[in-house]
Amino acid sequence: MRIPIIILLLASLFAASCGEPPMPPGDEEMIRHFATHEAAFCKVCEIMAESSDGSFHYPPLSPNGIIILDSTEQSDTSYESNDEQDIPVYGLLKPDRILLDSLLSEIGCGFVLVDRREWETADSIYVSLVIPYYSHNIVDAETSKSFVYDPGLRSYRDVRITEHGDLNEIYRRTYNDTTLYKPIKEDWYIKLEHLLFRKNS
């Protein structure tokens, strides 16, 4: 008779633990990941700054929300000089898109959100990137951590940037809506976002 009781206790403990959302990767883990793949992160930024156009999701989404990838089987013809064979996607030609696919695979991130603007008066280009690294949804909340490149982040109002403490521990103290940033290097940051989905009364 003891065995069923033990099984029930273990099952209840397991069920309780399942109610706890998994912990996002720690800041130090993400900083090490960035350092290991820094060249790839910077190359993504360089391509978007020099070759892309506008604000967009890469890889692009179809009307059904499906990510569209270039076929590597067609890579042999992607470098031909006939421009009619390559229709730019957000300004990106096929060689750039194939390289971006490879870089995103290397850094272990599925997509990147790009905001690229050209300032005519200053004759300069402003680019910011959000590269999601972790995301977890439950019924009433979503938690995500991303790598962010944004040269103007420190000038924005209401942006919380912390140099101390782990972002996971900071947000778990309250579990309220939270958006936090931690510097990695120069204009690169970790972004933690925790959103609660409130039901309409």
mmCIF file of C-alpha atoms in Angstrom:
data_model
loop_
_atom_site.group_PDB
_atom_site.id
_atom_site.type_symbol
_atom_site.label_atom_id
_atom_site.label_comp_id
_atom_site.label_asym_id
_atom_site.label_seq_id
_atom_site.Cartn_x
_atom_site.Cartn_y
_atom_site.Cartn_z
ATOM 1 C CA MET A 1 0.000 0.000 0.000
ATOM 2 C CA ARG A 2 2.941 2.318 0.473
ATOM 3 C CA ILE A 3 3.997 2.273 -3.150
ATOM 4 C CA PRO A 4 0.846 3.967 -4.518
ATOM 5 C CA ILE A 5 1.131 6.668 -1.827
ATOM 6 C CA ILE A 6 4.747 7.357 -2.795
ATOM 7 C CA ILE A 7 3.778 7.498 -6.462
ATOM 8 C CA LEU A 8 0.991 9.963 -5.674
ATOM 9 C CA LEU A 9 3.369 12.160 -3.693
ATOM 10 C CA LEU A 10 5.929 12.158 -6.502
ATOM 11 C CA ALA A 11 3.225 12.900 -9.045
ATOM 12 C CA SER A 12 1.959 15.841 -6.994
ATOM 13 C CA LEU A 13 5.472 17.229 -6.608
ATOM 14 C CA PHE A 14 6.026 16.849 -10.355
ATOM 15 C CA ALA A 15 2.758 18.629 -11.128
ATOM 16 C CA ALA A 16 3.687 21.476 -8.784
ATOM 17 C CA SER A 17 7.083 21.855 -10.387
ATOM 18 C CA CYS A 18 5.467 21.952 -13.829
ATOM 19 C CA GLY A 19 3.524 25.006 -12.725
ATOM 20 C CA GLU A 20 6.767 26.961 -12.354
ATOM 21 C CA PRO A 21 7.867 28.535 -15.639
ATOM 22 C CA PRO A 22 11.340 27.460 -16.716
ATOM 23 C CA MET A 23 14.126 29.890 -15.929
ATOM 24 C CA PRO A 24 15.474 31.786 -18.960
ATOM 25 C CA PRO A 25 19.213 31.428 -19.682
ATOM 26 C CA GLY A 26 21.294 33.465 -17.260
ATOM 27 C CA ASP A 27 23.008 36.698 -18.245
ATOM 28 C CA GLU A 28 26.487 35.172 -17.959
ATOM 29 C CA GLU A 29 25.477 32.308 -20.245
ATOM 30 C CA MET A 30 24.227 34.768 -22.864
ATOM 31 C CA ILE A 31 27.330 36.949 -22.542
ATOM 32 C CA ARG A 32 29.537 33.892 -23.090
ATOM 33 C CA HIS A 33 27.417 32.897 -26.094
ATOM 34 C CA PHE A 34 27.810 36.376 -27.568
ATOM 35 C CA ALA A 35 31.573 36.339 -27.015
ATOM 36 C CA THR A 36 31.869 32.944 -28.700
ATOM 37 C CA HIS A 37 29.892 34.083 -31.760
ATOM 38 C CA GLU A 38 30.691 37.805 -31.730
ATOM 39 C CA ALA A 39 31.956 37.839 -35.310
ATOM 40 C CA ALA A 40 28.686 36.305 -36.539
ATOM 41 C CA PHE A 41 26.560 38.789 -34.568
ATOM 42 C CA CYS A 42 28.575 41.708 -35.937
ATOM 43 C CA LYS A 43 28.363 40.360 -39.496
ATOM 44 C CA VAL A 44 24.562 40.208 -39.243
ATOM 45 C CA CYS A 45 24.589 43.833 -38.138
ATOM 46 C CA GLU A 46 26.948 44.820 -40.958
ATOM 47 C CA ILE A 47 24.802 43.189 -43.639
ATOM 48 C CA MET A 48 21.630 44.818 -42.352
ATOM 49 C CA ALA A 49 23.302 48.232 -42.177
ATOM 50 C CA GLU A 50 24.864 48.094 -45.626
ATOM 51 C CA SER A 51 22.378 46.110 -47.704
ATOM 52 C CA SER A 52 18.877 46.049 -46.218
ATOM 53 C CA ASP A 53 16.018 48.525 -46.484
ATOM 54 C CA GLY A 54 13.323 49.496 -43.964
ATOM 55 C CA SER A 55 11.978 47.750 -40.892
ATOM 56 C CA PHE A 56 11.250 44.053 -41.211
ATOM 57 C CA HIS A 57 11.375 40.488 -39.875
ATOM 58 C CA TYR A 58 14.138 38.300 -41.290
ATOM 59 C CA PRO A 59 13.637 35.641 -42.553
ATOM 60 C CA PRO A 60 10.446 37.149 -43.997
ATOM 61 C CA LEU A 61 7.076 35.786 -42.984
ATOM 62 C CA SER A 62 4.495 34.584 -45.475
ATOM 63 C CA PRO A 63 0.874 35.802 -45.148
ATOM 64 C CA ASN A 64 0.264 32.635 -43.113
ATOM 65 C CA GLY A 65 3.020 33.491 -40.641
ATOM 66 C CA ILE A 66 5.428 30.897 -42.007
ATOM 67 C CA ILE A 67 9.112 31.803 -42.210
ATOM 68 C CA ILE A 68 10.374 31.649 -45.786
ATOM 69 C CA LEU A 69 13.958 30.471 -46.221
ATOM 70 C CA ASP A 70 16.051 30.484 -49.378
ATOM 71 C CA SER A 71 16.656 27.029 -50.778
ATOM 72 C CA THR A 72 20.306 26.047 -50.489
ATOM 73 C CA GLU A 73 19.753 23.817 -53.506
ATOM 74 C CA GLN A 74 19.590 26.951 -55.631
ATOM 75 C CA SER A 75 22.772 28.434 -54.230
ATOM 76 C CA ASP A 76 24.757 27.488 -57.330
ATOM 77 C CA THR A 77 22.763 29.970 -59.423
ATOM 78 C CA SER A 78 22.507 32.677 -56.780
ATOM 79 C CA TYR A 79 25.794 34.294 -57.792
ATOM 80 C CA GLU A 80 25.051 34.596 -61.517
ATOM 81 C CA SER A 81 25.233 38.076 -62.980
ATOM 82 C CA ASN A 82 21.665 38.034 -64.314
ATOM 83 C CA ASP A 83 19.898 40.384 -61.892
ATOM 84 C CA GLU A 84 16.465 39.217 -63.068
ATOM 85 C CA GLN A 85 17.051 35.890 -61.300
ATOM 86 C CA ASP A 86 17.367 37.602 -57.936
ATOM 87 C CA ILE A 87 14.529 39.753 -56.639
ATOM 88 C CA PRO A 88 15.744 41.635 -53.514
ATOM 89 C CA VAL A 89 13.907 40.940 -50.267
ATOM 90 C CA TYR A 90 13.934 44.094 -48.116
ATOM 91 C CA GLY A 91 16.897 45.194 -50.212
ATOM 92 C CA LEU A 92 18.795 41.945 -49.545
ATOM 93 C CA LEU A 93 20.070 40.031 -52.546
ATOM 94 C CA LYS A 94 20.212 36.269 -52.488
ATOM 95 C CA PRO A 95 23.932 35.952 -51.566
ATOM 96 C CA ASP A 96 23.258 38.154 -48.510
ATOM 97 C CA ARG A 97 20.197 36.110 -47.570
ATOM 98 C CA ILE A 98 22.062 32.825 -47.824
ATOM 99 C CA LEU A 99 24.860 34.228 -45.650
ATOM 100 C CA LEU A 100 22.334 35.566 -43.115
ATOM 101 C CA ASP A 101 20.657 32.163 -42.901
ATOM 102 C CA SER A 102 24.042 30.617 -42.154
ATOM 103 C CA LEU A 103 24.920 33.252 -39.546
ATOM 104 C CA LEU A 104 21.598 32.913 -37.722
ATOM 105 C CA SER A 105 22.084 29.150 -37.666
ATOM 106 C CA GLU A 106 25.563 29.632 -36.192
ATOM 107 C CA ILE A 107 24.362 31.870 -33.371
ATOM 108 C CA GLY A 108 21.378 29.628 -32.661
ATOM 109 C CA CYS A 109 18.683 32.246 -33.274
ATOM 110 C CA GLY A 110 15.754 31.731 -35.620
ATOM 111 C CA PHE A 111 15.172 35.288 -36.768
ATOM 112 C CA VAL A 112 16.065 38.947 -36.360
ATOM 113 C CA LEU A 113 13.885 42.056 -36.168
ATOM 114 C CA VAL A 114 15.468 44.926 -38.087
ATOM 115 C CA ASP A 115 14.804 48.656 -37.876
ATOM 116 C CA ARG A 116 16.884 50.531 -40.458
ATOM 117 C CA ARG A 117 16.471 54.240 -41.118
ATOM 118 C CA GLU A 118 18.340 56.667 -43.343
ATOM 119 C CA TRP A 119 18.723 60.209 -42.049
ATOM 120 C CA GLU A 120 18.952 62.495 -45.081
ATOM 121 C CA THR A 121 19.961 65.569 -43.094
ATOM 122 C CA ALA A 122 22.845 63.813 -41.365
ATOM 123 C CA ASP A 123 23.601 61.558 -44.339
ATOM 124 C CA SER A 124 23.796 58.587 -41.983
ATOM 125 C CA ILE A 125 22.119 55.247 -41.336
ATOM 126 C CA TYR A 126 20.581 54.121 -38.065
ATOM 127 C CA VAL A 127 20.165 50.392 -37.491
ATOM 128 C CA SER A 128 18.810 48.534 -34.483
ATOM 129 C CA LEU A 129 18.412 44.766 -34.183
ATOM 130 C CA VAL A 130 16.490 42.480 -31.848
ATOM 131 C CA ILE A 131 17.645 38.854 -32.073
ATOM 132 C CA PRO A 132 15.432 36.620 -29.879
ATOM 133 C CA TYR A 133 17.354 33.870 -28.087
ATOM 134 C CA TYR A 134 14.773 32.458 -25.646
ATOM 135 C CA SER A 135 10.992 32.621 -25.403
ATOM 136 C CA HIS A 136 8.493 30.806 -23.203
ATOM 137 C CA ASN A 137 4.717 31.236 -23.171
ATOM 138 C CA ILE A 138 2.243 30.101 -20.568
ATOM 139 C CA VAL A 139 -1.480 30.766 -20.402
ATOM 140 C CA ASP A 140 -1.202 34.226 -18.889
ATOM 141 C CA ALA A 141 2.381 35.367 -19.495
ATOM 142 C CA GLU A 142 5.335 35.399 -21.868
ATOM 143 C CA THR A 143 9.010 35.670 -20.997
ATOM 144 C CA SER A 144 11.759 36.278 -23.546
ATOM 145 C CA LYS A 145 15.449 37.141 -23.676
ATOM 146 C CA SER A 146 17.089 38.627 -26.736
ATOM 147 C CA PHE A 147 20.340 40.060 -28.000
ATOM 148 C CA VAL A 148 19.859 43.710 -28.944
ATOM 149 C CA TYR A 149 22.007 46.043 -31.021
ATOM 150 C CA ASP A 150 20.945 49.670 -30.601
ATOM 151 C CA PRO A 151 23.345 52.634 -30.665
ATOM 152 C CA GLY A 152 20.653 54.967 -29.331
ATOM 153 C CA LEU A 153 19.250 52.828 -26.526
ATOM 154 C CA ARG A 154 20.694 54.895 -23.670
ATOM 155 C CA SER A 155 19.015 58.038 -25.007
ATOM 156 C CA TYR A 156 15.493 56.578 -24.870
ATOM 157 C CA ARG A 157 13.153 57.561 -22.059
ATOM 158 C CA ASP A 158 11.818 54.931 -19.669
ATOM 159 C CA VAL A 159 14.481 52.388 -20.648
ATOM 160 C CA ARG A 160 15.813 50.424 -17.669
ATOM 161 C CA ILE A 161 19.465 49.475 -18.098
ATOM 162 C CA THR A 162 21.188 47.681 -15.243
ATOM 163 C CA GLU A 163 24.848 46.846 -14.908
ATOM 164 C CA HIS A 164 24.451 44.753 -11.756
ATOM 165 C CA GLY A 165 22.514 41.635 -10.832
ATOM 166 C CA ASP A 166 21.085 38.919 -13.033
ATOM 167 C CA LEU A 167 18.048 40.027 -15.040
ATOM 168 C CA ASN A 168 16.242 36.761 -14.263
ATOM 169 C CA GLU A 169 16.471 37.349 -10.529
ATOM 170 C CA ILE A 170 15.369 40.968 -10.846
ATOM 171 C CA TYR A 171 12.167 40.159 -12.722
ATOM 172 C CA ARG A 172 11.313 37.110 -10.606
ATOM 173 C CA ARG A 173 11.103 39.261 -7.487
ATOM 174 C CA THR A 174 7.762 40.624 -8.668
ATOM 175 C CA TYR A 175 6.642 38.741 -11.819
ATOM 176 C CA ASN A 176 5.106 42.001 -13.019
ATOM 177 C CA ASP A 177 5.411 43.387 -16.542
ATOM 178 C CA THR A 178 9.129 43.986 -16.922
ATOM 179 C CA THR A 179 11.524 45.141 -19.638
ATOM 180 C CA LEU A 180 15.187 45.249 -18.642
ATOM 181 C CA TYR A 181 18.475 45.673 -20.493
ATOM 182 C CA LYS A 182 22.026 44.751 -19.554
ATOM 183 C CA PRO A 183 25.082 45.939 -21.528
ATOM 184 C CA ILE A 184 27.238 43.298 -23.187
ATOM 185 C CA LYS A 185 29.723 45.304 -25.240
ATOM 186 C CA GLU A 186 29.568 48.721 -26.898
ATOM 187 C CA ASP A 187 26.050 48.954 -28.446
ATOM 188 C CA TRP A 188 25.077 45.325 -27.746
ATOM 189 C CA TYR A 189 22.718 44.425 -24.890
ATOM 190 C CA ILE A 190 20.736 41.588 -23.357
ATOM 191 C CA LYS A 191 17.011 42.343 -23.221
ATOM 192 C CA LEU A 192 14.636 40.548 -20.850
ATOM 193 C CA GLU A 193 10.916 41.063 -21.342
ATOM 194 C CA HIS A 194 8.163 39.587 -19.175
ATOM 195 C CA LEU A 195 4.579 40.340 -20.210
ATOM 196 C CA LEU A 196 1.376 39.405 -18.387
ATOM 197 C CA PHE A 197 -1.726 38.824 -20.492
ATOM 198 C CA ARG A 198 -4.567 40.457 -18.602
ATOM 199 C CA LYS A 199 -8.099 39.288 -19.295
ATOM 200 C CA ASN A 200 -10.681 41.880 -20.199
ATOM 201 C CA SER A 201 -13.233 42.183 -17.432
#
